[in-house]
């Protein structure tokens, strides 16, 4: 009977999490804080008062859960943008997603080195971790809002593109930090390899998925969403095995599939949107439960100061010159600068450094956690307010609306 009771408790907890995930959007409508922030902080508070829960959680386990969650989020996010929207804003998305990520990483690296006494290697790892914005937070904040003009598409597209860029940069930096006699050429080589293979696999995977969806009929309509889910996993896995960016591959595939016509498209889209919403909750709960793995007491002040530098100096300075030739109005530029939210991806990248035992990884993880908490709570909650003050059309909608 003890086994039945324990399993029943596990089902109760999982079902409660699922119920909370369903209600999270309603809660975030009433409380001006993005739902991922609520779950991140709730998990962190829970593990503080009940440390036994945290002891059962490993960084490696959470890292693997986060990877699966990001596959679902990026595939759904890419499909939500679609090729037509992406093509209309392809230049700003690409410029911000690539050049903006590198510039932000460089500015944070200099900040960490000269203002917070990180080593050059540690500062580089910190910059790589904090450079990308986060699709889970961006899609959560903007997913139920219709943003006028190109700004919504740019922010969503940037978060989809710069995550693979940041992850590839971080992998190269970790290899540089943990390999004797390595040069910075290792970072350049790793980045070029990840991006080129990821892009190729994403394009090829999208073509194969569309061919399968259109040509290979299934007896049960309920199997179509499952087939597309399996396809997303295959695309990620194929790119990763080939030493490419699986995250870029699934995002590109999602973008190319998003506008295409195929049987039971609406059912497939709703299935992936539901999974992505659940993945947002799961990944932030998992990451919140890892906060006990490092001591935040000696780093929270540094983390808060770095968060302020990132929000008010590093990101604006990094992307302002890139926005000038894009013919965006001043209010749109400011909105894009302020809305570069951090979330699960920076914590995941810091976890990579912690798992690989890179120099200074524990301090980096603690700082990144504080920066993310600031970003999702403070910046995330002020995005609608900023849109109103800047005159950016932004209205609340529901995906089920006709």
Short mmCIF file of C-alpha atoms in Angstrom, two decimals:
data_model
loop_
_atom_site.label_atom_id
_atom_site.label_comp_id
_atom_site.label_asym_id
_atom_site.label_seq_id
_atom_site.Cartn_x
_atom_site.Cartn_y
_atom_site.Cartn_z
CA UNK A 1 0.00 0.00 0.00
CA UNK A 2 2.95 2.32 0.65
CA UNK A 3 3.96 2.18 -3.01
CA UNK A 4 0.42 3.04 -4.12
CA UNK A 5 0.32 5.97 -1.68
CA UNK A 6 3.69 7.30 -2.85
CA UNK A 7 2.73 6.99 -6.50
CA UNK A 8 -0.58 8.70 -5.76
CA UNK A 9 1.32 11.58 -4.17
CA UNK A 10 3.50 11.87 -7.27
CA UNK A 11 0.41 11.97 -9.50
CA UNK A 12 -1.15 14.59 -7.22
CA UNK A 13 1.94 16.82 -7.49
CA UNK A 14 2.19 16.45 -11.27
CA UNK A 15 -1.52 17.11 -11.72
CA UNK A 16 -1.28 20.17 -9.48
CA UNK A 17 1.57 21.50 -11.63
CA UNK A 18 -0.49 20.88 -14.76
CA UNK A 19 -3.45 22.69 -13.21
CA UNK A 20 -1.22 25.59 -12.22
CA UNK A 21 0.12 25.73 -15.76
CA UNK A 22 -3.38 26.01 -17.17
CA UNK A 23 -4.28 28.79 -14.72
CA UNK A 24 -0.98 30.65 -15.04
CA UNK A 25 -2.10 32.73 -18.01
CA UNK A 26 -5.21 33.84 -16.10
CA UNK A 27 -3.06 34.71 -13.10
CA UNK A 28 -0.63 36.75 -15.19
CA UNK A 29 -3.61 38.67 -16.62
CA UNK A 30 -4.48 39.82 -13.09
CA UNK A 31 -0.93 40.14 -11.72
CA UNK A 32 1.44 42.22 -13.90
CA UNK A 33 4.18 39.59 -13.76
CA UNK A 34 4.85 37.03 -16.54
CA UNK A 35 3.80 33.53 -15.56
CA UNK A 36 7.35 32.12 -15.99
CA UNK A 37 8.54 34.57 -13.31
CA UNK A 38 5.83 33.39 -10.93
CA UNK A 39 6.89 29.76 -11.27
CA UNK A 40 10.62 30.54 -11.10
CA UNK A 41 10.24 32.46 -7.85
CA UNK A 42 7.70 30.02 -6.40
CA UNK A 43 10.07 27.11 -7.02
CA UNK A 44 12.99 29.03 -5.49
CA UNK A 45 10.94 29.85 -2.38
CA UNK A 46 9.72 26.25 -2.13
CA UNK A 47 13.21 24.79 -2.21
CA UNK A 48 14.33 27.33 0.40
CA UNK A 49 11.73 26.17 2.94
CA UNK A 50 11.78 22.49 1.91
CA UNK A 51 15.42 21.71 1.03
CA UNK A 52 14.63 17.99 0.70
CA UNK A 53 12.86 18.72 -2.58
CA UNK A 54 15.95 20.39 -3.98
CA UNK A 55 18.27 17.58 -2.91
CA UNK A 56 16.37 15.22 -5.20
CA UNK A 57 17.00 17.54 -8.17
CA UNK A 58 20.29 17.50 -10.08
CA UNK A 59 21.69 20.16 -12.36
CA UNK A 60 22.17 17.55 -15.09
CA UNK A 61 18.57 16.39 -14.85
CA UNK A 62 17.20 19.91 -15.01
CA UNK A 63 19.52 20.73 -17.91
CA UNK A 64 18.08 17.82 -19.89
CA UNK A 65 14.51 18.84 -19.07
CA UNK A 66 15.33 22.41 -20.14
CA UNK A 67 16.70 21.19 -23.46
CA UNK A 68 13.49 19.24 -24.21
CA UNK A 69 11.39 22.23 -23.13
CA UNK A 70 13.32 24.59 -25.40
CA UNK A 71 12.84 22.24 -28.35
CA UNK A 72 9.07 22.47 -27.84
CA UNK A 73 9.13 26.24 -27.24
CA UNK A 74 11.33 27.07 -30.22
CA UNK A 75 9.45 24.80 -32.62
CA UNK A 76 6.10 26.28 -31.58
CA UNK A 77 7.53 29.82 -31.54
CA UNK A 78 8.94 29.46 -35.03
CA UNK A 79 5.64 28.09 -36.32
CA UNK A 80 3.76 30.92 -34.62
CA UNK A 81 5.92 33.49 -36.44
CA UNK A 82 5.74 31.70 -39.79
CA UNK A 83 7.71 32.37 -42.93
CA UNK A 84 5.65 35.36 -44.11
CA UNK A 85 6.10 37.32 -40.87
CA UNK A 86 9.72 36.26 -40.55
CA UNK A 87 10.54 37.30 -44.13
CA UNK A 88 9.02 40.76 -43.58
CA UNK A 89 11.36 41.33 -40.62
CA UNK A 90 14.23 39.03 -41.61
CA UNK A 91 16.90 41.75 -41.70
CA UNK A 92 16.32 43.19 -38.20
CA UNK A 93 15.81 39.71 -36.75
CA UNK A 94 19.08 38.44 -38.24
CA UNK A 95 21.04 41.57 -37.33
CA UNK A 96 19.82 41.62 -33.73
CA UNK A 97 19.97 37.86 -33.34
CA UNK A 98 23.58 37.55 -34.48
CA UNK A 99 25.44 40.88 -34.27
CA UNK A 100 23.38 42.04 -31.29
CA UNK A 101 24.16 38.86 -29.36
CA UNK A 102 27.90 39.14 -29.95
CA UNK A 103 27.97 42.84 -29.08
CA UNK A 104 25.96 42.32 -25.88
CA UNK A 105 28.23 39.44 -24.89
CA UNK A 106 31.31 41.62 -25.45
CA UNK A 107 29.94 44.49 -23.34
CA UNK A 108 28.98 42.17 -20.48
CA UNK A 109 32.41 40.55 -20.70
CA UNK A 110 34.07 43.96 -20.29
CA UNK A 111 31.71 44.79 -17.44
CA UNK A 112 32.46 41.55 -15.64
CA UNK A 113 36.19 41.94 -16.12
CA UNK A 114 36.70 45.58 -15.17
CA UNK A 115 33.86 46.24 -12.73
CA UNK A 116 33.35 42.88 -10.99
CA UNK A 117 36.82 41.33 -11.07
CA UNK A 118 36.01 38.26 -13.15
CA UNK A 119 38.88 36.63 -15.00
CA UNK A 120 38.85 37.15 -18.75
CA UNK A 121 37.63 33.57 -19.22
CA UNK A 122 34.96 33.90 -16.53
CA UNK A 123 33.84 37.25 -17.94
CA UNK A 124 33.58 35.69 -21.39
CA UNK A 125 31.43 32.87 -20.04
CA UNK A 126 29.24 35.38 -18.21
CA UNK A 127 28.82 37.45 -21.38
CA UNK A 128 27.91 34.40 -23.44
CA UNK A 129 25.35 33.30 -20.84
CA UNK A 130 23.62 36.68 -20.56
CA UNK A 131 23.70 37.76 -24.21
CA UNK A 132 20.64 35.91 -25.59
CA UNK A 133 17.08 36.85 -24.81
CA UNK A 134 14.70 34.08 -23.87
CA UNK A 135 11.92 32.63 -26.08
CA UNK A 136 9.99 31.16 -23.15
CA UNK A 137 9.59 34.58 -21.55
CA UNK A 138 9.18 36.51 -24.80
CA UNK A 139 6.55 34.15 -26.19
CA UNK A 140 4.80 34.17 -22.79
CA UNK A 141 4.77 37.99 -22.56
CA UNK A 142 3.93 38.62 -26.22
CA UNK A 143 2.04 35.41 -27.01
CA UNK A 144 -1.31 36.72 -25.73
CA UNK A 145 -0.72 40.23 -27.02
CA UNK A 146 -1.07 41.61 -30.50
CA UNK A 147 1.73 44.15 -31.01
CA UNK A 148 1.33 46.67 -33.79
CA UNK A 149 3.99 47.11 -36.45
CA UNK A 150 7.07 44.92 -36.74
CA UNK A 151 8.23 45.13 -33.13
CA UNK A 152 6.44 42.01 -31.89
CA UNK A 153 7.76 39.93 -34.78
CA UNK A 154 11.27 41.34 -34.30
CA UNK A 155 11.35 40.55 -30.58
CA UNK A 156 9.96 37.02 -31.02
CA UNK A 157 12.23 36.34 -34.00
CA UNK A 158 15.27 37.73 -32.20
CA UNK A 159 14.66 35.49 -29.18
CA UNK A 160 14.40 32.47 -31.50
CA UNK A 161 17.55 33.30 -33.45
CA UNK A 162 19.83 34.55 -30.70
CA UNK A 163 19.32 31.51 -28.47
CA UNK A 164 21.08 29.16 -30.90
CA UNK A 165 23.69 31.88 -31.41
CA UNK A 166 24.23 32.26 -27.66
CA UNK A 167 24.28 28.51 -27.07
CA UNK A 168 26.86 27.98 -29.83
CA UNK A 169 28.94 30.83 -28.42
CA UNK A 170 28.72 29.35 -24.92
CA UNK A 171 29.74 25.89 -26.11
CA UNK A 172 32.76 27.41 -27.82
CA UNK A 173 33.65 29.42 -24.72
CA UNK A 174 33.39 26.34 -22.48
CA UNK A 175 35.66 24.42 -24.82
CA UNK A 176 38.09 27.33 -24.76
CA UNK A 177 37.93 27.54 -20.94
CA UNK A 178 38.36 23.81 -20.27
CA UNK A 179 40.96 22.94 -22.94
CA UNK A 180 44.66 23.48 -22.35
CA UNK A 181 46.46 25.73 -24.86
CA UNK A 182 43.21 26.53 -26.68
CA UNK A 183 42.91 29.76 -28.65
CA UNK A 184 39.87 31.91 -29.41
CA UNK A 185 39.80 30.29 -32.84
CA UNK A 186 38.09 27.35 -31.10
CA UNK A 187 35.11 29.60 -30.34
CA UNK A 188 34.92 30.87 -33.94
CA UNK A 189 35.19 27.36 -35.38
CA UNK A 190 32.55 25.92 -33.03
CA UNK A 191 30.15 28.76 -33.75
CA UNK A 192 30.46 28.47 -37.55
CA UNK A 193 30.03 24.69 -37.41
CA UNK A 194 26.96 24.82 -35.14
CA UNK A 195 25.19 27.52 -37.16
CA UNK A 196 25.83 26.11 -40.64
CA UNK A 197 24.84 22.55 -39.77
CA UNK A 198 21.81 23.68 -37.75
CA UNK A 199 20.52 25.84 -40.60
CA UNK A 200 20.99 23.06 -43.16
CA UNK A 201 19.29 20.43 -41.01
CA UNK A 202 16.42 22.82 -40.21
CA UNK A 203 15.70 23.55 -43.87
CA UNK A 204 15.98 19.90 -44.90
CA UNK A 205 13.92 18.78 -41.91
CA UNK A 206 11.13 21.25 -42.70
CA UNK A 207 10.94 19.96 -46.27
CA UNK A 208 10.76 16.34 -45.11
CA UNK A 209 8.14 17.13 -42.47
CA UNK A 210 5.91 18.96 -44.95
CA UNK A 211 6.29 16.13 -47.46
CA UNK A 212 5.30 13.64 -44.77
CA UNK A 213 2.34 15.71 -43.57
CA UNK A 214 0.98 16.19 -47.08
CA UNK A 215 1.72 12.84 -48.70
CA UNK A 216 1.58 10.22 -45.96
CA UNK A 217 -1.99 9.98 -44.73
CA UNK A 218 -2.69 8.53 -41.29
CA UNK A 219 -5.77 6.55 -40.33
CA UNK A 220 -6.34 8.44 -37.07
CA UNK A 221 -6.34 12.29 -37.11
CA UNK A 222 -5.04 12.28 -33.52
CA UNK A 223 -1.72 10.92 -34.82
CA UNK A 224 -0.89 14.02 -36.89
CA UNK A 225 0.18 16.17 -33.90
CA UNK A 226 2.21 13.27 -32.53
CA UNK A 227 3.97 12.86 -35.86
CA UNK A 228 4.95 16.53 -35.94
CA UNK A 229 6.18 16.26 -32.35
CA UNK A 230 8.35 13.29 -33.27
CA UNK A 231 9.62 15.22 -36.29
CA UNK A 232 10.74 18.13 -34.07
CA UNK A 233 12.70 15.69 -31.91
CA UNK A 234 14.27 14.03 -34.95
CA UNK A 235 15.32 17.41 -36.39
CA UNK A 236 16.94 18.46 -33.11
CA UNK A 237 18.64 15.10 -32.64
CA UNK A 238 19.94 14.93 -36.21
CA UNK A 239 21.47 18.40 -35.94
CA UNK A 240 22.99 17.71 -32.51
CA UNK A 241 24.50 14.37 -33.61
CA UNK A 242 26.01 16.14 -36.63
CA UNK A 243 27.60 18.68 -34.19
CA UNK A 244 25.23 21.43 -35.27
CA UNK A 245 22.78 23.62 -33.39
CA UNK A 246 19.67 21.56 -32.80
CA UNK A 247 17.94 24.63 -31.38
CA UNK A 248 18.49 26.60 -34.58
CA UNK A 249 17.33 23.59 -36.62
CA UNK A 250 13.98 23.26 -34.80
CA UNK A 251 13.36 27.03 -34.88
CA UNK A 252 14.07 27.23 -38.63
CA UNK A 253 11.88 24.19 -39.26
CA UNK A 254 9.07 25.76 -37.25
CA UNK A 255 9.29 29.02 -39.21
CA UNK A 256 9.20 27.22 -42.57
CA UNK A 257 6.33 24.95 -41.54
CA UNK A 258 4.29 27.68 -39.83
CA UNK A 259 2.52 29.11 -42.89
CA UNK A 260 2.31 25.90 -44.91
CA UNK A 261 -0.95 24.12 -45.67
CA UNK A 262 -1.31 20.50 -44.60
CA UNK A 263 -4.06 18.26 -43.20
CA UNK A 264 -5.33 18.98 -39.66
CA UNK A 265 -3.10 22.03 -39.37
CA UNK A 266 -5.20 23.68 -36.64
CA UNK A 267 -5.09 20.54 -34.50
CA UNK A 268 -1.31 20.31 -34.87
CA UNK A 269 -0.85 23.99 -33.99
CA UNK A 270 -3.02 23.76 -30.89
CA UNK A 271 -1.21 20.63 -29.75
CA UNK A 272 2.21 22.27 -30.02
CA UNK A 273 1.01 25.49 -28.39
CA UNK A 274 -0.32 23.50 -25.43
CA UNK A 275 2.93 21.59 -25.08
CA UNK A 276 5.00 24.77 -25.35
CA UNK A 277 2.90 26.43 -22.63
CA UNK A 278 3.45 23.44 -20.36
CA UNK A 279 7.16 23.41 -21.21
CA UNK A 280 7.48 27.06 -20.12
CA UNK A 281 6.14 26.17 -16.69
CA UNK A 282 8.17 22.98 -16.30
CA UNK A 283 11.48 24.56 -17.28
CA UNK A 284 11.10 27.51 -14.91
CA UNK A 285 10.03 25.30 -12.02
CA UNK A 286 12.99 23.02 -12.67
CA UNK A 287 15.42 25.92 -12.86
CA UNK A 288 13.97 27.50 -9.73
CA UNK A 289 14.56 24.26 -7.84
CA UNK A 290 18.29 24.43 -8.66
CA UNK A 291 18.87 27.76 -6.94
CA UNK A 292 20.01 25.92 -3.79
CA UNK A 293 22.91 24.41 -5.73
CA UNK A 294 24.87 27.65 -5.39
CA UNK A 295 25.17 30.24 -2.63
CA UNK A 296 23.48 33.45 -3.75
CA UNK A 297 24.42 35.45 -0.66
CA UNK A 298 27.87 36.57 -1.89
CA UNK A 299 26.71 37.29 -5.46
CA UNK A 300 23.23 38.80 -5.28
CA UNK A 301 24.50 42.39 -5.15
CA UNK A 302 26.79 41.81 -8.12
CA UNK A 303 23.93 40.09 -9.95
CA UNK A 304 21.57 43.00 -9.34
CA UNK A 305 24.14 45.56 -10.51
CA UNK A 306 24.92 43.52 -13.62
CA UNK A 307 21.17 43.25 -14.32
CA UNK A 308 20.90 47.05 -14.18
CA UNK A 309 23.95 47.46 -16.43
CA UNK A 310 22.52 44.94 -18.88
CA UNK A 311 19.04 46.51 -19.01
CA UNK A 312 20.01 50.18 -19.07
CA UNK A 313 23.45 50.21 -20.72
CA UNK A 314 24.70 47.02 -22.35
CA UNK A 315 21.64 46.05 -24.41
CA UNK A 316 20.80 49.63 -25.52
CA UNK A 317 24.43 50.32 -26.46
CA UNK A 318 24.73 46.97 -28.23
CA UNK A 319 21.64 47.19 -30.41
CA UNK A 320 21.00 50.94 -30.82
CA UNK A 321 23.55 51.27 -33.66
CA UNK A 322 22.05 48.16 -35.30
CA UNK A 323 18.53 49.63 -35.21
CA UNK A 324 19.44 52.95 -36.85
CA UNK A 325 19.60 51.71 -40.47
CA UNK A 326 16.44 49.58 -40.07
CA UNK A 327 14.05 52.51 -40.51
CA UNK A 328 12.29 51.95 -37.21
CA UNK A 329 10.68 54.83 -35.35
CA UNK A 330 12.35 56.05 -32.17
CA UNK A 331 9.60 54.67 -29.93
CA UNK A 332 9.90 51.25 -31.58
CA UNK A 333 13.67 51.27 -31.07
CA UNK A 334 13.31 52.06 -27.38
CA UNK A 335 10.67 49.36 -26.97
CA UNK A 336 12.93 46.75 -28.58
CA UNK A 337 15.85 47.85 -26.37
CA UNK A 338 13.82 47.50 -23.17
CA UNK A 339 12.08 44.24 -24.08
CA UNK A 340 15.17 42.03 -24.35
CA UNK A 341 14.07 39.70 -21.56
CA UNK A 342 16.30 37.04 -20.02
CA UNK A 343 15.02 33.71 -18.78
CA UNK A 344 15.57 29.97 -19.03
CA UNK A 345 18.26 30.07 -21.71
CA UNK A 346 20.81 32.15 -19.72
CA UNK A 347 20.33 29.86 -16.70
CA UNK A 348 20.69 26.83 -18.98
CA UNK A 349 23.93 28.23 -20.41
CA UNK A 350 25.27 28.90 -16.92
CA UNK A 351 24.32 25.30 -16.05
CA UNK A 352 26.43 24.12 -19.00
CA UNK A 353 29.43 25.89 -17.47
CA UNK A 354 28.64 24.41 -14.03
CA UNK A 355 28.34 20.87 -15.38
CA UNK A 356 31.63 21.18 -17.30
CA UNK A 357 33.32 22.62 -14.17
CA UNK A 358 34.48 25.72 -15.98
CA UNK A 359 36.51 28.21 -13.89
CA UNK A 360 34.24 30.39 -11.73
CA UNK A 361 31.10 28.51 -12.83
CA UNK A 362 29.36 28.67 -9.44
CA UNK A 363 29.69 32.45 -9.23
CA UNK A 364 28.51 32.78 -12.83
CA UNK A 365 25.46 30.59 -12.16
CA UNK A 366 24.49 32.63 -9.11
CA UNK A 367 24.88 35.95 -10.92
CA UNK A 368 22.89 34.72 -13.92
CA UNK A 369 20.06 33.51 -11.68
CA UNK A 370 19.78 36.94 -10.03
CA UNK A 371 19.88 38.71 -13.42
CA UNK A 372 17.14 36.45 -14.78
CA UNK A 373 14.96 36.98 -11.71
CA UNK A 374 15.30 40.75 -12.16
CA UNK A 375 14.59 40.55 -15.88
CA UNK A 376 11.46 38.40 -15.74
CA UNK A 377 9.97 40.15 -12.70
CA UNK A 378 10.89 43.81 -13.31
CA UNK A 379 11.34 44.09 -17.06
CA UNK A 380 8.74 41.47 -17.95
CA UNK A 381 6.06 43.09 -15.84
CA UNK A 382 6.74 46.53 -17.35
CA UNK A 383 6.60 45.56 -21.04
CA UNK A 384 2.86 46.40 -21.42
CA UNK A 385 3.40 49.66 -19.50
CA UNK A 386 6.37 50.54 -21.72
CA UNK A 387 4.28 49.83 -24.82
CA UNK A 388 1.56 52.23 -23.62
CA UNK A 389 4.01 55.00 -22.74
CA UNK A 390 5.84 54.65 -26.05
CA UNK A 391 2.68 54.53 -28.11
CA UNK A 392 3.24 50.95 -29.31
CA UNK A 393 -0.14 49.35 -30.14
CA UNK A 394 -0.46 46.31 -27.88
CA UNK A 395 -3.73 44.64 -26.98
CA UNK A 396 -4.55 41.49 -25.06
CA UNK A 397 -5.96 38.69 -27.20
CA UNK A 398 -6.62 34.99 -26.79
CA UNK A 399 -5.50 32.40 -29.29
CA UNK A 400 -8.89 30.81 -29.28
CA UNK A 401 -10.56 34.02 -30.42
CA UNK A 402 -12.12 33.84 -33.89
#
